[in-house]
Structures are given as C-alpha cells and as structure tokens.
CSV table of C-alpha atoms in Angstrom, one decimal:
chain,number,residue,atom,x,y,z
A,903,MET,CA,74.8,121.0,152.9
A,904,GLY,CA,73.7,119.0,155.9
A,905,GLY,CA,71.4,120.3,158.6
A,906,GLY,CA,71.9,120.7,162.3
A,907,GLY,CA,72.7,118.0,164.8
A,908,GLY,CA,69.3,116.4,165.3
A,909,ASP,CA,68.6,114.9,161.8
A,910,ARG,CA,70.7,111.7,161.7
A,911,GLY,CA,70.0,108.6,159.8
A,912,PRO,CA,69.8,105.1,161.4
A,913,GLU,CA,73.6,104.6,161.1
A,914,GLY,CA,74.6,108.0,162.6
A,915,GLY,CA,75.2,109.7,159.2
A,916,GLU,CA,73.1,112.5,157.8
A,917,ALA,CA,69.7,111.5,156.5
A,918,ILE,CA,69.6,110.9,152.8
A,919,GLU,CA,66.4,112.9,152.2
A,920,GLU,CA,68.0,116.2,153.2
A,921,ASP,CA,70.6,116.2,150.6
A,922,PRO,CA,68.3,116.2,147.5
A,923,ASP,CA,65.9,118.7,149.1
A,924,ALA,CA,68.7,121.1,149.9
A,925,PHE,CA,70.1,120.8,146.4
A,926,PHE,CA,66.7,121.6,144.8
A,927,LEU,CA,66.1,124.5,147.1
A,928,GLU,CA,69.5,126.0,146.2
A,929,GLY,CA,68.8,125.6,142.5
A,930,SER,CA,65.3,127.2,142.7
A,931,ALA,CA,66.7,130.1,144.7
A,932,GLN,CA,69.3,130.7,142.1
A,933,ARG,CA,66.7,130.5,139.3
A,934,GLN,CA,64.4,133.0,141.0
A,935,GLY,CA,67.2,135.4,141.6
A,936,GLY,CA,68.0,135.3,137.9
A,937,LYS,CA,71.7,134.8,138.6
A,938,LYS,CA,74.0,132.8,136.5
A,939,LYS,CA,75.6,129.6,137.7
A,940,GLY,CA,79.0,131.1,138.6
A,941,SER,CA,77.7,134.3,140.3
A,942,ARG,CA,76.7,132.8,143.6
A,943,VAL,CA,76.7,135.3,146.5
A,944,GLU,CA,78.8,134.4,149.5
A,945,PRO,CA,76.8,134.2,152.8
A,946,GLU,CA,79.3,136.5,154.6
A,947,GLU,CA,78.6,139.4,152.2
A,948,ASP,CA,74.8,139.0,152.8
A,949,GLU,CA,75.3,139.2,156.6
A,950,GLU,CA,77.4,142.4,156.3
A,951,GLY,CA,74.9,144.1,154.0
A,952,ASN,CA,77.5,145.3,151.5
A,953,ASP,CA,76.0,143.3,148.7
A,954,GLU,CA,72.6,145.0,148.6
A,955,ASP,CA,73.7,147.6,146.0
A,956,GLU,CA,75.2,144.9,143.7
A,957,GLU,CA,71.9,142.9,143.9
A,958,GLU,CA,69.9,146.0,142.9
A,959,ASP,CA,72.3,146.7,140.0
A,960,GLU,CA,71.9,143.1,138.9
A,961,GLU,CA,68.1,143.3,139.1
A,962,GLY,CA,68.1,146.5,137.1
A,963,ALA,CA,70.4,145.0,134.5
A,964,ARG,CA,68.1,141.9,134.3
A,965,GLU,CA,65.0,144.1,133.9
A,966,ARG,CA,66.7,146.1,131.1
A,967,ARG,CA,67.7,142.9,129.3
A,968,GLU,CA,64.1,141.7,129.6
A,969,ALA,CA,62.8,145.0,128.2
A,970,GLU,CA,65.2,144.8,125.3
A,971,LEU,CA,64.1,141.3,124.5
A,972,GLU,CA,60.5,142.2,124.6
A,973,LEU,CA,61.1,145.0,122.1
A,974,LEU,CA,63.0,142.7,119.8
A,975,PHE,CA,60.2,140.1,119.9
A,976,ALA,CA,57.3,142.5,119.9
A,977,GLY,CA,56.8,142.7,116.2
A,978,GLU,CA,57.3,139.0,115.5
A,979,ALA,CA,53.8,138.0,116.6
A,980,GLU,CA,52.3,140.5,114.1
A,981,GLU,CA,54.7,139.2,111.4
A,982,GLU,CA,53.7,135.6,112.1
A,983,GLY,CA,50.0,136.6,111.7
A,984,ARG,CA,50.8,138.2,108.4
A,985,ARG,CA,52.7,135.2,107.1
A,986,ASP,CA,50.2,132.7,108.3
A,987,PHE,CA,47.1,131.8,106.5
A,988,ASP,CA,43.9,129.9,106.9
A,989,MET,CA,42.9,128.0,103.7
A,990,ARG,CA,39.3,127.3,104.7
A,991,ALA,CA,38.7,131.0,105.6
A,992,LEU,CA,40.3,132.1,102.4
A,993,GLU,CA,38.1,129.8,100.4
A,994,ARG,CA,35.1,131.0,102.2
A,995,THR,CA,35.9,134.7,101.5
A,996,GLU,CA,36.6,133.9,97.8
A,997,LYS,CA,33.2,132.1,97.6
A,998,LEU,CA,31.3,134.9,99.2
A,999,LYS,CA,32.9,137.6,97.1
A,1000,GLY,CA,30.5,136.8,94.3
A,1001,LYS,CA,27.4,136.7,96.5
A,1002,LYS,CA,25.3,139.7,97.4
A,1003,LEU,CA,24.6,139.4,101.1
A,1004,LYS,CA,22.2,141.6,103.0
A,1005,GLY,CA,21.9,143.0,106.5
A,1006,LYS,CA,23.3,141.2,109.5
A,1007,ARG,CA,24.9,138.4,107.5
A,1008,ARG,CA,26.8,140.9,105.3
A,1009,ARG,CA,28.2,142.7,108.4
A,1010,LYS,CA,29.0,139.3,110.0
A,1011,GLU,CA,30.9,138.1,106.9
A,1012,ALA,CA,32.7,141.4,106.4
A,1013,LYS,CA,33.9,141.2,110.0
A,1014,ARG,CA,35.0,137.6,109.6
A,1015,SER,CA,36.8,138.3,106.3
A,1016,GLU,CA,38.8,141.1,107.9
A,1017,ALA,CA,40.2,138.8,110.5
A,1018,VAL,CA,41.3,136.1,107.9
A,1019,PRO,CA,45.1,135.9,108.0
A,1020,GLY,CA,46.9,135.6,104.6
A,1021,GLN,CA,44.3,137.6,102.7
A,1022,ASP,CA,46.9,140.2,101.6
A,1023,PHE,CA,49.3,137.6,100.2
A,1024,ARG,CA,50.2,138.2,96.5
A,1025,VAL,CA,52.2,135.8,94.3
A,1026,ASP,CA,55.2,137.5,92.7
A,1027,THR,CA,55.1,136.1,89.2
A,1028,SER,CA,58.2,138.1,88.2
A,1029,ASP,CA,60.4,136.2,90.7
A,1030,SER,CA,63.0,134.1,88.8
A,1031,ARG,CA,62.9,131.3,91.4
A,1032,PHE,CA,59.5,130.2,90.0
A,1033,ALA,CA,60.6,130.2,86.3
A,1034,ALA,CA,60.3,126.4,86.1
A,1035,LEU,CA,56.8,126.5,87.4
A,1036,PHE,CA,55.7,129.2,84.8
A,1037,GLU,CA,57.7,127.9,81.8
A,1038,GLY,CA,56.0,124.5,81.6
A,1039,ASP,CA,58.3,122.2,83.5
A,1040,ALA,CA,56.4,118.9,83.6
A,1041,ARG,CA,57.3,118.3,87.3
A,1042,TYR,CA,55.4,121.4,88.4
A,1043,GLY,CA,52.2,121.0,86.5
A,1044,ILE,CA,49.0,122.2,88.3
A,1045,GLU,CA,46.1,119.9,87.8
A,1046,THR,CA,43.0,121.9,88.0
A,1047,THR,CA,40.7,118.8,88.0
A,1048,SER,CA,42.3,117.4,91.1
A,1049,LYS,CA,40.2,117.5,94.3
A,1050,GLU,CA,43.2,119.1,96.2
A,1051,TYR,CA,43.1,122.1,93.8
A,1052,LYS,CA,41.7,125.2,95.4
A,1053,GLU,CA,40.9,128.1,93.1
A,1054,THR,CA,42.3,131.1,95.0
A,1055,GLU,CA,43.4,134.4,93.6
A,1056,GLY,CA,47.1,133.4,93.9
A,1057,MET,CA,46.5,130.1,92.0
A,1058,VAL,CA,44.5,131.9,89.2
A,1059,ARG,CA,47.5,134.4,88.8
A,1060,ILE,CA,49.9,131.5,88.5
A,1061,LEU,CA,47.8,129.8,85.9
A,1062,ARG,CA,47.4,133.0,83.9
A,1063,GLU,CA,51.2,133.6,84.0
A,1064,GLN,CA,51.8,130.0,82.8
A,1065,SER,CA,49.4,130.5,79.9
A,1066,LYS,CA,51.0,133.8,79.0
A,1067,ARG,CA,54.5,132.5,79.0
A,1068,ARG,CA,53.5,129.4,76.9
A,1069,ARG,CA,51.9,131.7,74.3
A,1070,LEU,CA,55.0,133.8,74.2
A,1071,LYS,CA,57.2,130.7,73.8
A,1072,GLU,CA,55.0,129.3,71.0
A,1073,GLY,CA,55.0,132.7,69.2
A,1074,GLU,CA,58.8,132.7,69.4
A,1075,ARG,CA,59.0,129.2,68.0
A,1076,ARG,CA,56.7,130.1,65.1
A,1077,GLU,CA,58.7,133.2,64.2
A,1078,GLY,CA,61.9,131.0,64.3
A,1079,ARG,CA,60.3,128.4,61.9
A,1080,GLU,CA,59.1,131.1,59.5
A,1081,GLU,CA,62.5,132.7,59.4
A,1082,GLY,CA,64.2,129.3,58.8
A,1083,GLU,CA,61.8,128.4,56.0
A,1084,GLY,CA,61.9,131.8,54.3
A,1085,GLY,CA,65.6,132.5,54.6
C-alpha cells in the first residue's frame, strides 16, 4: 500500500497519512467500476491487456441489470401518485363542485382539480374487513360534529352504508319480535 522511497515519517517508517488516503482511493475506484468486493482485478492482467474483454462484459452486464431495475421501478412512481392523496386539495374540489365558476377561474380550478391525487379513490363498502365499522361497533363510531371530521365523498358513502345496515338490522329485529309474539 505504501508509496515510493521518498515519503518517510520522522522515525523512518511510512507516513501515516498515506495509508488512509490509499485505502479510500482504492475503495472509490472499486465503487466507480461497479465491481463487487471479491472481484478485484489483478494488476498483472491489466498490464497484459487480456482483461479488457472481461471488463466490457462486466459493464454490459451492469448496464443490463440497471435497465431491468429501471423497468421494474418505472411504474411505482405512478402507483404512488395514485395511492397518495392531498386532503386539503380534495376538500377544495369538493367545496367548489357546488359553485358555478366562470371564465379564467373555472379553467384554473379545473386544471387544479385534475392534478389532485387521490380523487379517484372509492371506498369499497362491500369489503368484509370493514364490517365492524358499518355494523355499529361502538369503537368505530364516526362523530360528524367533531372538528376533525371532513365531509368527503368517501365519508358520505361510509355513513350511508352504516345507516343502511342499521335499518336492515332493526327490520330483522322487528320481524323476529313479531314472529315470537304471534307464534
């Protein structure tokens, strides 16, 4: 690792500063080449020129791997955008739906509402995982008078489904009582 003959420390040994620099230079050369830790090229092979084809093959393989990874991750940014949402922007579009805008402001708001992520989100009320929410479990009550409550299309659908299921449940109870009294 040490240098030539002229760089000696005060006690005749190699200067301490050279060792860390040489280490970091080797590490950065390996990182730039994209080679793995164990695939270090011997200096003798470089001098002979026999290793050039292998280096080109390694570069081509590395480029192919990078291209494959780019293809794999290309669609994820779009998916992230679809899954993400901006609550303030959603509230704004909900609020402006009922208003009649004219001219420049209408075009501006239409453009802004197109770019709002999460606008195409729909609550699946038939999903069995939300049964406790819809069937009146007290732990999952939605308090519409709370300041944190935001009236969005999804929240309105959840409240309608809760109300519908409660009415069905009450209807079943009444029928059960009438059959029990009459029979």
